[in-house]
Short mmCIF file of C-alpha atoms in Angstrom, two decimals:
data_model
loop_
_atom_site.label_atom_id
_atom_site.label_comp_id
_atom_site.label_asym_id
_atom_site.label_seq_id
_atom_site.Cartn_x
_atom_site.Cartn_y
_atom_site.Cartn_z
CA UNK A 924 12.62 55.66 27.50
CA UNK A 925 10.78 56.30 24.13
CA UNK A 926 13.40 53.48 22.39
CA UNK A 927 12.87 50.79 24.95
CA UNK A 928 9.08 51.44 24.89
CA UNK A 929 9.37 51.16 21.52
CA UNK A 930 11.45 47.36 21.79
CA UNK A 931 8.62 46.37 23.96
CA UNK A 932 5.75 47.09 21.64
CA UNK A 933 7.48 45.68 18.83
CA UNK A 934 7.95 42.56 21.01
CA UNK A 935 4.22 42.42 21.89
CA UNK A 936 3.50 42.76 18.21
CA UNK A 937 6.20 39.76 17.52
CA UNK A 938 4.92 37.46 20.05
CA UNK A 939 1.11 38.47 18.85
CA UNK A 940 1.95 37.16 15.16
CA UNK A 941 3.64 34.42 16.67
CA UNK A 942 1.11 33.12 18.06
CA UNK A 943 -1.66 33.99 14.79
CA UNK A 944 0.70 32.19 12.97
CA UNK A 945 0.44 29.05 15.90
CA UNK A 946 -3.14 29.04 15.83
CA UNK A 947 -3.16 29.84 11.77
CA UNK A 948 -1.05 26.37 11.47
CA UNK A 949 -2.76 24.63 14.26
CA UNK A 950 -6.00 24.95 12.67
CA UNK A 951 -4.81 23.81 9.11
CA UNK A 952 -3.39 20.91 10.77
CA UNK A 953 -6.76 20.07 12.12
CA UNK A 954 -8.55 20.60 8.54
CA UNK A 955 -5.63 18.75 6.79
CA UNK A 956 -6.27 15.99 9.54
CA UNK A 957 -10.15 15.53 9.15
CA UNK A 958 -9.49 15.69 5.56
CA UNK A 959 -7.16 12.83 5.73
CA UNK A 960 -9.52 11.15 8.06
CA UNK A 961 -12.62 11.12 5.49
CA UNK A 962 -10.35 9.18 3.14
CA UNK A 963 -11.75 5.48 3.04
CA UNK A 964 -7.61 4.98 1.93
CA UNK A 965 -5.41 4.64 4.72
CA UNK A 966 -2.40 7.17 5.09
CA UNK A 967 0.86 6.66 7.16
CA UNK A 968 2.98 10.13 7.05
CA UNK A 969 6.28 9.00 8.66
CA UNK A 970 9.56 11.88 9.06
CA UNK A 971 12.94 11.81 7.88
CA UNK A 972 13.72 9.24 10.35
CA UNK A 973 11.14 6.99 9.72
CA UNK A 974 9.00 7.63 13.05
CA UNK A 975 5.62 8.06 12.02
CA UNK A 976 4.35 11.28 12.95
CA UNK A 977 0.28 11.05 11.65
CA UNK A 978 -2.36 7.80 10.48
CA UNK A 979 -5.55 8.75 9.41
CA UNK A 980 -8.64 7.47 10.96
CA UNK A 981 -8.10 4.60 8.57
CA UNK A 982 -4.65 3.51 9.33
CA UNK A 983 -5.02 3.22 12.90
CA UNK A 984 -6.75 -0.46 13.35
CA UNK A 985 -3.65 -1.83 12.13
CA UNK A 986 -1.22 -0.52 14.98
CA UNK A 987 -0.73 -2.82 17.23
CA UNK A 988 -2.76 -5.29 15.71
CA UNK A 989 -3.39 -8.66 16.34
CA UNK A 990 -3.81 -11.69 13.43
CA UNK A 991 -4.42 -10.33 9.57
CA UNK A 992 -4.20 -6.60 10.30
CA UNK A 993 -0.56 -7.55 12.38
CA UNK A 994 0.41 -8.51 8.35
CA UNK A 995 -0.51 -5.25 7.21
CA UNK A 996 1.48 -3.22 10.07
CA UNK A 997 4.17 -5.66 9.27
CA UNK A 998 4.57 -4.28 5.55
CA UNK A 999 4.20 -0.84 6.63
CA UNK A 1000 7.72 -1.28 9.03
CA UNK A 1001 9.03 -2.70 5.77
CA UNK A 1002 7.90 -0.18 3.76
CA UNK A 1003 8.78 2.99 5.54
CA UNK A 1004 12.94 2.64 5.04
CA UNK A 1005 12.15 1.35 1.39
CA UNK A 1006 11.01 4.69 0.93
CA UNK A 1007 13.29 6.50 2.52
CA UNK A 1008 16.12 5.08 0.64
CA UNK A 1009 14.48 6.93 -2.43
CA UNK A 1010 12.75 3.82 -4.00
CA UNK A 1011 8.76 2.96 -3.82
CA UNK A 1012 7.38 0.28 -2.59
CA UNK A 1013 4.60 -1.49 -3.50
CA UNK A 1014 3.03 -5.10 -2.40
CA UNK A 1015 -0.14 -6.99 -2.20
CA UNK A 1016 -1.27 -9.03 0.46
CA UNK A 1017 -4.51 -11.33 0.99
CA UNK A 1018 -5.69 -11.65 4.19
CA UNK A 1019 -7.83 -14.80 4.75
CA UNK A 1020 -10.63 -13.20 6.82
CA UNK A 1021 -13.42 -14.17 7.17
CA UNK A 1022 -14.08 -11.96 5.46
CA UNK A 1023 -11.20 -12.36 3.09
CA UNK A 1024 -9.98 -8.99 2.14
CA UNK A 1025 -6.83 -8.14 -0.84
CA UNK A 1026 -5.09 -5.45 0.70
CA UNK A 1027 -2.24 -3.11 -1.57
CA UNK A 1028 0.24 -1.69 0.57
CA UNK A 1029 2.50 1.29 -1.01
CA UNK A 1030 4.91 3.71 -0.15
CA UNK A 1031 6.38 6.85 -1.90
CA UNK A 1032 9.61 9.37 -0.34
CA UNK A 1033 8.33 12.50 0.10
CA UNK A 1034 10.32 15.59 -1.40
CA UNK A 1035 11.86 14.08 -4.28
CA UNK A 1036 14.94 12.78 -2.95
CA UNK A 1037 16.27 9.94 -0.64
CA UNK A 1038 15.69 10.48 3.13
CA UNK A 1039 14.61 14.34 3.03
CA UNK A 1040 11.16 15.47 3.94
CA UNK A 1041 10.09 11.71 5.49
CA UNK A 1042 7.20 8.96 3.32
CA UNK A 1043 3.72 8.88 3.25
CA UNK A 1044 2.29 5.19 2.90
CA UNK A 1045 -1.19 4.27 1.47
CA UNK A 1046 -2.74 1.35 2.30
CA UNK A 1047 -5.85 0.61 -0.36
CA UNK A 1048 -8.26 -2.29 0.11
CA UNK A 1049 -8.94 -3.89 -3.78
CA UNK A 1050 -11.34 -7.05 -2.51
CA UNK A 1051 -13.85 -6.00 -4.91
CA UNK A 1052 -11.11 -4.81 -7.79
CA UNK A 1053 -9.73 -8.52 -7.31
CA UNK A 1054 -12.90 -10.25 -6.94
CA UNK A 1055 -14.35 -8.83 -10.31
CA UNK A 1056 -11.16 -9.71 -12.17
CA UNK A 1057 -11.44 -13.33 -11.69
CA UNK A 1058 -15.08 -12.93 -12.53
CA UNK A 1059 -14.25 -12.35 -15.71
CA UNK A 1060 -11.46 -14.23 -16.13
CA UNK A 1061 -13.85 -17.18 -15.27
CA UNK A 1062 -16.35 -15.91 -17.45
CA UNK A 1063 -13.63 -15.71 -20.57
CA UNK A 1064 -11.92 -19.26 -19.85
CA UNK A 1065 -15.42 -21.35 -19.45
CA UNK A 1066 -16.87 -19.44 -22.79
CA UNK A 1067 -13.89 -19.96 -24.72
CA UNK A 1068 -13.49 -23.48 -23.70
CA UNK A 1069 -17.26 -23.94 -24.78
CA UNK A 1070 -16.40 -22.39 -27.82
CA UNK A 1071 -13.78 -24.00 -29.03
CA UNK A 1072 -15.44 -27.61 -29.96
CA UNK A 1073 -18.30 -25.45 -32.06
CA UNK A 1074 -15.76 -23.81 -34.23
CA UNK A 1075 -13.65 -26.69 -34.44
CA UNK A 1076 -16.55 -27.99 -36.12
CA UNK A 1077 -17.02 -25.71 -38.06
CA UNK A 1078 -13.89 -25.96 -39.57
CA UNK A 1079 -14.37 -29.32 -40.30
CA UNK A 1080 -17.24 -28.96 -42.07
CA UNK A 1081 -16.04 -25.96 -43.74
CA UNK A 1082 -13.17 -27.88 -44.74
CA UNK A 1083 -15.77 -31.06 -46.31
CA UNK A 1084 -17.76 -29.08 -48.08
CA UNK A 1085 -14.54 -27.69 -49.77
CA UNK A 1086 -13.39 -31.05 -51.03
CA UNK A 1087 -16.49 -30.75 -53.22
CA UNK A 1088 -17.86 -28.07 -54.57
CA UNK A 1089 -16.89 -27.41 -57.70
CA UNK A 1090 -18.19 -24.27 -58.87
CA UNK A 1091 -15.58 -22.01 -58.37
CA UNK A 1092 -18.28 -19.10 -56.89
CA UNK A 1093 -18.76 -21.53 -54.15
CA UNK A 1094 -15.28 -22.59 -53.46
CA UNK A 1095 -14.44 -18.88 -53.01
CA UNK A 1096 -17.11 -18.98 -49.99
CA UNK A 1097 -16.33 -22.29 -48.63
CA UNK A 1098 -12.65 -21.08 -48.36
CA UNK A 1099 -13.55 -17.61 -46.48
CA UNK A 1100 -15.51 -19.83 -44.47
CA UNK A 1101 -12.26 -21.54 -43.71
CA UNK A 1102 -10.21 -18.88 -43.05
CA UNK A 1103 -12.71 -17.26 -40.66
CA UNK A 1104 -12.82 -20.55 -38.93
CA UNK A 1105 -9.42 -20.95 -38.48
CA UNK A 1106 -9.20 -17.15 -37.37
CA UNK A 1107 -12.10 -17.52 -34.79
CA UNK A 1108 -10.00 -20.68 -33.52
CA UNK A 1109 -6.72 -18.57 -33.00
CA UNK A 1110 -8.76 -15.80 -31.23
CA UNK A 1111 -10.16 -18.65 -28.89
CA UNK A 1112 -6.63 -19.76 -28.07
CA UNK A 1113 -5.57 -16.21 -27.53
CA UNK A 1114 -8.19 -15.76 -24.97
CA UNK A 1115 -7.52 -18.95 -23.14
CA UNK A 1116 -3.55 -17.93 -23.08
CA UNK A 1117 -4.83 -13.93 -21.23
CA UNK A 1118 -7.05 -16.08 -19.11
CA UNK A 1119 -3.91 -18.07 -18.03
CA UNK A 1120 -1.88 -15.44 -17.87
CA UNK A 1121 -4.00 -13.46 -15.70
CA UNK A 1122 -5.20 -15.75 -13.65
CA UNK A 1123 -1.49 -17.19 -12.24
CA UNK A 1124 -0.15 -15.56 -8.84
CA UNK A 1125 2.86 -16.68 -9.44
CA UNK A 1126 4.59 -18.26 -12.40
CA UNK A 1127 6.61 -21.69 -11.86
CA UNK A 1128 10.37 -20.44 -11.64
CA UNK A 1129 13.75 -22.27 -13.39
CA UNK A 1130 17.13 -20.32 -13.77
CA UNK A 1131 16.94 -20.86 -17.62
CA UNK A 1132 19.52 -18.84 -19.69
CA UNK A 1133 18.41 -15.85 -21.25
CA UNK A 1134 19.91 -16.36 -25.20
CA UNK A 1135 17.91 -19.90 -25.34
CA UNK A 1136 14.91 -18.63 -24.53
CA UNK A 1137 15.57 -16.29 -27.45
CA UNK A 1138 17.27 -18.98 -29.75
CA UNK A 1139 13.83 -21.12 -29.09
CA UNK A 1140 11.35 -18.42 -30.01
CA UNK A 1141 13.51 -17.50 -32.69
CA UNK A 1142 12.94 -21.18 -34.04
CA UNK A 1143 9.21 -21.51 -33.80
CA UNK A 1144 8.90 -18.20 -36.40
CA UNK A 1145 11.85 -18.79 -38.35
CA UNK A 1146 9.19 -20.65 -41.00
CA UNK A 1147 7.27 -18.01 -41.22
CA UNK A 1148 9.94 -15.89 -42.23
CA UNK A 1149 11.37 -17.84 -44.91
CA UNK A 1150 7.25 -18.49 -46.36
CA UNK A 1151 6.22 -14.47 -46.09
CA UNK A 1152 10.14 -13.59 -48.15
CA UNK A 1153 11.83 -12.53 -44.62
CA UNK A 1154 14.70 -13.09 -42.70
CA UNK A 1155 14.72 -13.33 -39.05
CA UNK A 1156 18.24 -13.08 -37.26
CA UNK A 1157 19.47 -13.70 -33.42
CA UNK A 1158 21.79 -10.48 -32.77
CA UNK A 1159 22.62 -12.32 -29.31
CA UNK A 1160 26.34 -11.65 -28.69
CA UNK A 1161 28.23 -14.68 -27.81
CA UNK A 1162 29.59 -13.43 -24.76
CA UNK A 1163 26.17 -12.82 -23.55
CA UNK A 1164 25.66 -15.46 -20.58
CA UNK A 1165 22.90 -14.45 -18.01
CA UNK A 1166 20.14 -16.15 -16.53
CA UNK A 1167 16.61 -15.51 -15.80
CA UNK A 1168 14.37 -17.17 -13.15
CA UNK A 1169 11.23 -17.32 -14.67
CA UNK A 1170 7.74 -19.50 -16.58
CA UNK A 1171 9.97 -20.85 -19.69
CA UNK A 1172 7.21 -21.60 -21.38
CA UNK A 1173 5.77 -18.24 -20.92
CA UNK A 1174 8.42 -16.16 -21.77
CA UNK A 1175 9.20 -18.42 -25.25
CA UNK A 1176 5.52 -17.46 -25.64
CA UNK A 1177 5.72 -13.76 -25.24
CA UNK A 1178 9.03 -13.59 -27.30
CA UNK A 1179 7.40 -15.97 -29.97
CA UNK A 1180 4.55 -13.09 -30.13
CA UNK A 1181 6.65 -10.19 -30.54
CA UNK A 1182 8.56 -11.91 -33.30
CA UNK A 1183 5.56 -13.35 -34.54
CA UNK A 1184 4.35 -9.28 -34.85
CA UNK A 1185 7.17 -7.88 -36.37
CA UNK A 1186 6.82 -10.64 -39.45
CA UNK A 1187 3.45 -9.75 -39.48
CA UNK A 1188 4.08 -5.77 -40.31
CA UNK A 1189 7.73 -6.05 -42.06
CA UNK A 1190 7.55 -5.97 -45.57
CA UNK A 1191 9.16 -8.88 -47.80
CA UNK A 1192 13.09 -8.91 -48.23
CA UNK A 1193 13.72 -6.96 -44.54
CA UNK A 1194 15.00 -8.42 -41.35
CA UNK A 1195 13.84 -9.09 -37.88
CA UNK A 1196 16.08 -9.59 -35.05
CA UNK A 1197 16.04 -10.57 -31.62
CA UNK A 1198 18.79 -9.85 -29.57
CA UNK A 1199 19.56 -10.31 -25.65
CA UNK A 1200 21.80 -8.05 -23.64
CA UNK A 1201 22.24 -6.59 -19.92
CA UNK A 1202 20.92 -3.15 -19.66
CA UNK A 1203 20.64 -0.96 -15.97
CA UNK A 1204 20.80 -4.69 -14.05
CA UNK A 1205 18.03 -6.34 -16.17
CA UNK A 1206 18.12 -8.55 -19.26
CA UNK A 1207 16.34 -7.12 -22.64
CA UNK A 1208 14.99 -8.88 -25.46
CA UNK A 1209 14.77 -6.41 -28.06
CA UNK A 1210 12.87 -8.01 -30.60
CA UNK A 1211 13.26 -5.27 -34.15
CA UNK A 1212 11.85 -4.82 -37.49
CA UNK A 1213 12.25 -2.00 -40.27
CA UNK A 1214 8.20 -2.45 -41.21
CA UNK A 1215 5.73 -0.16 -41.64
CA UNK A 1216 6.08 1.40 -37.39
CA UNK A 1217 3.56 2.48 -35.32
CA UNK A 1218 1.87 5.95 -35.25
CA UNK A 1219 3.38 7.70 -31.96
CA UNK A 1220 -0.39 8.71 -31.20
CA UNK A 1221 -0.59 4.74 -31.05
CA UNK A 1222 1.95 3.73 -28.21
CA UNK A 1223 -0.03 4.33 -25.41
CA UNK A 1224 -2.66 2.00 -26.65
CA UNK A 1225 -0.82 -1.15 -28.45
CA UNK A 1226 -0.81 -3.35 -25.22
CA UNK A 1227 -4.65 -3.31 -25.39
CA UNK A 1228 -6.64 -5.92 -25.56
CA UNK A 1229 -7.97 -6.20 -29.34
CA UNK A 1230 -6.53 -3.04 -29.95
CA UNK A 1231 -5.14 -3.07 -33.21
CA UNK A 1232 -2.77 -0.13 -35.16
CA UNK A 1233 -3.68 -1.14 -38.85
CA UNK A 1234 -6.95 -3.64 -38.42
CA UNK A 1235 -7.23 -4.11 -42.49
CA UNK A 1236 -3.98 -5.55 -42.31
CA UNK A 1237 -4.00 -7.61 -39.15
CA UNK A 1238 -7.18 -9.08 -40.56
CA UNK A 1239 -5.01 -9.83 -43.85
CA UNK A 1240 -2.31 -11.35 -41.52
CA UNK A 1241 -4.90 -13.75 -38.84
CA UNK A 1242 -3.48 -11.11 -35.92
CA UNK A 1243 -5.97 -11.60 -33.13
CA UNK A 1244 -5.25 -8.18 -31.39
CA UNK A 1245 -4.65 -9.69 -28.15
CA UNK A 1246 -1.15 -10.94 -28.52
CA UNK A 1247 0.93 -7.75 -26.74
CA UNK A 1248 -1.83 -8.36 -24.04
CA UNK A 1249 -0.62 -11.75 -23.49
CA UNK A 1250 2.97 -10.24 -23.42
CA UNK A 1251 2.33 -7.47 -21.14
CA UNK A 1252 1.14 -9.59 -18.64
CA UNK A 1253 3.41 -11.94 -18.68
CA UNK A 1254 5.96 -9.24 -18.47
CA UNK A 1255 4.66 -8.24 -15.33
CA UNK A 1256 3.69 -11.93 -13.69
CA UNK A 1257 7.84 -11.84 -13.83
CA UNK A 1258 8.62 -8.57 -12.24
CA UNK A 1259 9.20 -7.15 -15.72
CA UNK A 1260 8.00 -4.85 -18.15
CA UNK A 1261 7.26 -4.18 -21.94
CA UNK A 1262 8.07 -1.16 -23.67
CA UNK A 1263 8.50 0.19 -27.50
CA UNK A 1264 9.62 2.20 -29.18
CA UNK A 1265 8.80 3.20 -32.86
CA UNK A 1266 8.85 5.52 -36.08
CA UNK A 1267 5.95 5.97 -38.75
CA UNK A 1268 7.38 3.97 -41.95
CA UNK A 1269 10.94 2.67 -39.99
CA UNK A 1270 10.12 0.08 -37.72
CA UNK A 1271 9.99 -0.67 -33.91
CA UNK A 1272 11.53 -2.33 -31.30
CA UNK A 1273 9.44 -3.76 -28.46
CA UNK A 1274 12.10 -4.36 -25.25
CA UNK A 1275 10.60 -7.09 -23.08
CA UNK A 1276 12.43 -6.66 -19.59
CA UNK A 1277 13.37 -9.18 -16.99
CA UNK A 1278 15.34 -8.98 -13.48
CA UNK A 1279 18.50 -10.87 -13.46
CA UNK A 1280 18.31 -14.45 -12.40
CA UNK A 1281 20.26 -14.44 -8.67
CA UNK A 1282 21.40 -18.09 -8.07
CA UNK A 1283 21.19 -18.17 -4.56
CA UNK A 1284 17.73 -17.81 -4.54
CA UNK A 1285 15.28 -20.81 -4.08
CA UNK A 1286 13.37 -21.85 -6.60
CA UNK A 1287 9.57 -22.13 -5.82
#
């Protein structure tokens, strides 16, 4: 009698905790709910087999949806098994309004690992984010197309007064004046190129092979080399025969920068290279010099605009500090990326990455 009294209180106890542990959960599910519900981001948590189980007070004017928000549910089907196959998804979408709105729709697994512990999808609104980016992208390319016929001039003039003066104090002046000209010029050109850059959805696509594009920005620095005492080499295996669907004129750009900054810090008598190859499905340029490196407290920071490692020596040099900007972006305008990699007093290598060219694809 004592025993099974005993069973049943411990079973009252059991079912007791049971249920404080219910209510316990049920009322951090309500605080983790309004929490998620204050966000002005909207959340999507969906399970391990991609039925969403919870939107946030944010997320839930785009089920069933009709016209622009249908879009944005649209992308969030799409972006739920992206997920769960372990990768992340991430797209933008404008919807044309009124008002017009420039919507970013993204979507991360949950747990670490491919379809365990479900997704959670954001969608972030990034109008205004968008908006004031072409602001000043407008602002740059008008100012620097104003400037550029008042410092043409002044080169000009510069140039004139050169011709003659005589006294060589003068002539020292007159050519700084030149120089600084010709360096506020290059800086204007710079800026137009970002503004270009920046302002392009979408690059103009051709399947062009991946070595000429490397064999033509090799060509437009090889000068350069030979006047500063250095030689610059393609490393391009011949086998090497892939193609990449991109700007051609963009990418010779980029390349033509990254070759044009590795003369610019190698010291006479040393080599830069340039050298295409396959590497995890993409193609790399690696573009390499044995100069003077960057600082590793630097790498984070070399893609900035202006930003410049050694600025006595890019002054020496006419480096505008905006040329890995211009590469960076047009890295990503491709669906690619920059990265480097680089010792104090050995050199660097800057790998500019580009998906693989697929042939059945349209061009657009």
């Amino acid at each position: 009698m004592r025993r099974g009294r005993k069973d049943r209180e411990s079973l009252v106890r059991s079912v007791r905790e049971l249920g404080a542990a219910k209510t316990t959960a049920e009322a951090h599910g309500l605080r983790l709910g309004a929490a998620l519900d204050a966000l002005d981001v909207a959340v999507v948590v969906a399970d391990a087999d991609g039925n969403v189980v919870h939107r946030n007070a944010a997320a839930r004017p785009f089920q069933d949806a009709r016209h622009g928000d249908a879009v944005v549910e649209d992308l969030l089907e799409r972006a739920i098994p992206v997920a769960l196959s372990g990768a992340h998804f991430d797209e933008e979408v404008a919807l044309h309004g009124p008002p017009r709105r420039v919507l970013v729709v993204e979507a991360r697994p949950l747990g670490g690992a491919a379809q365990t512990g479900g997704v959670v999808a954001f969608v972030r609104d990034i109008t205004e984010l968008r908006r004031t980016e072409s602001i000043r992208r407008d602002f740059v390319a008008n100012v620097s197309h104003e400037l550029k016929t008042p410092i043409g001039a002044l080169g000009i003039l510069a140039e004139t007064i050169h011709a003659q003066v005589t006294d060589s104090a003068a002539a020292s002046l007159v050519d700084r004046l030149v120089d600084e000209s010709e360096r506020l010029g290059r800086i204007v050109d710079d800026l137009l190129d970002l503004s270009l850059v920046e302002g392009q959805d979408a690059p103009s696509r051709d399947h062009v092979p991946a070595a000429a594009l490397a064999g033509e920005a090799l060509e437009r620095v090889r000068a350069i080399g030979l006047e500063r005492g250095l030689s610059v080499v393609d490393r391009t295996p011949p086998a090497v025969d892939v193609l990449v669907r991109c700007d051609a004129r963009q990418v010779v750009s980029a390349l033509t920068n990254l070759l044009d900054n590795a003369l610019k810090y190698s010291e006479p008598d040393s080599e830069v290279s340039i050298e295409v190859s396959v590497v995890d499905g993409r193609v790399e340029f690696a573009v390499r010099d044995t100069g003077i490196g960057i600082p590793s407290g630097e790498l984070e920071r070399v893609f900035e605009r202006f930003y410049r490692v050694d600025k006595a020596r890019s002054r020496g040099t006419g480096g505008t500090g905006l040329g890995l900007a211009i590469v960076r972006h047009v890295a990503e305008s491709h669906g690619g990326e920059v990265v480097v990699e680089s010792r104090e007093g050995e050199g660097s290598v800057f790998s500019f990455l580009l998906p693989i060219a697929d042939p059945e694809l349209p061009l657009r």
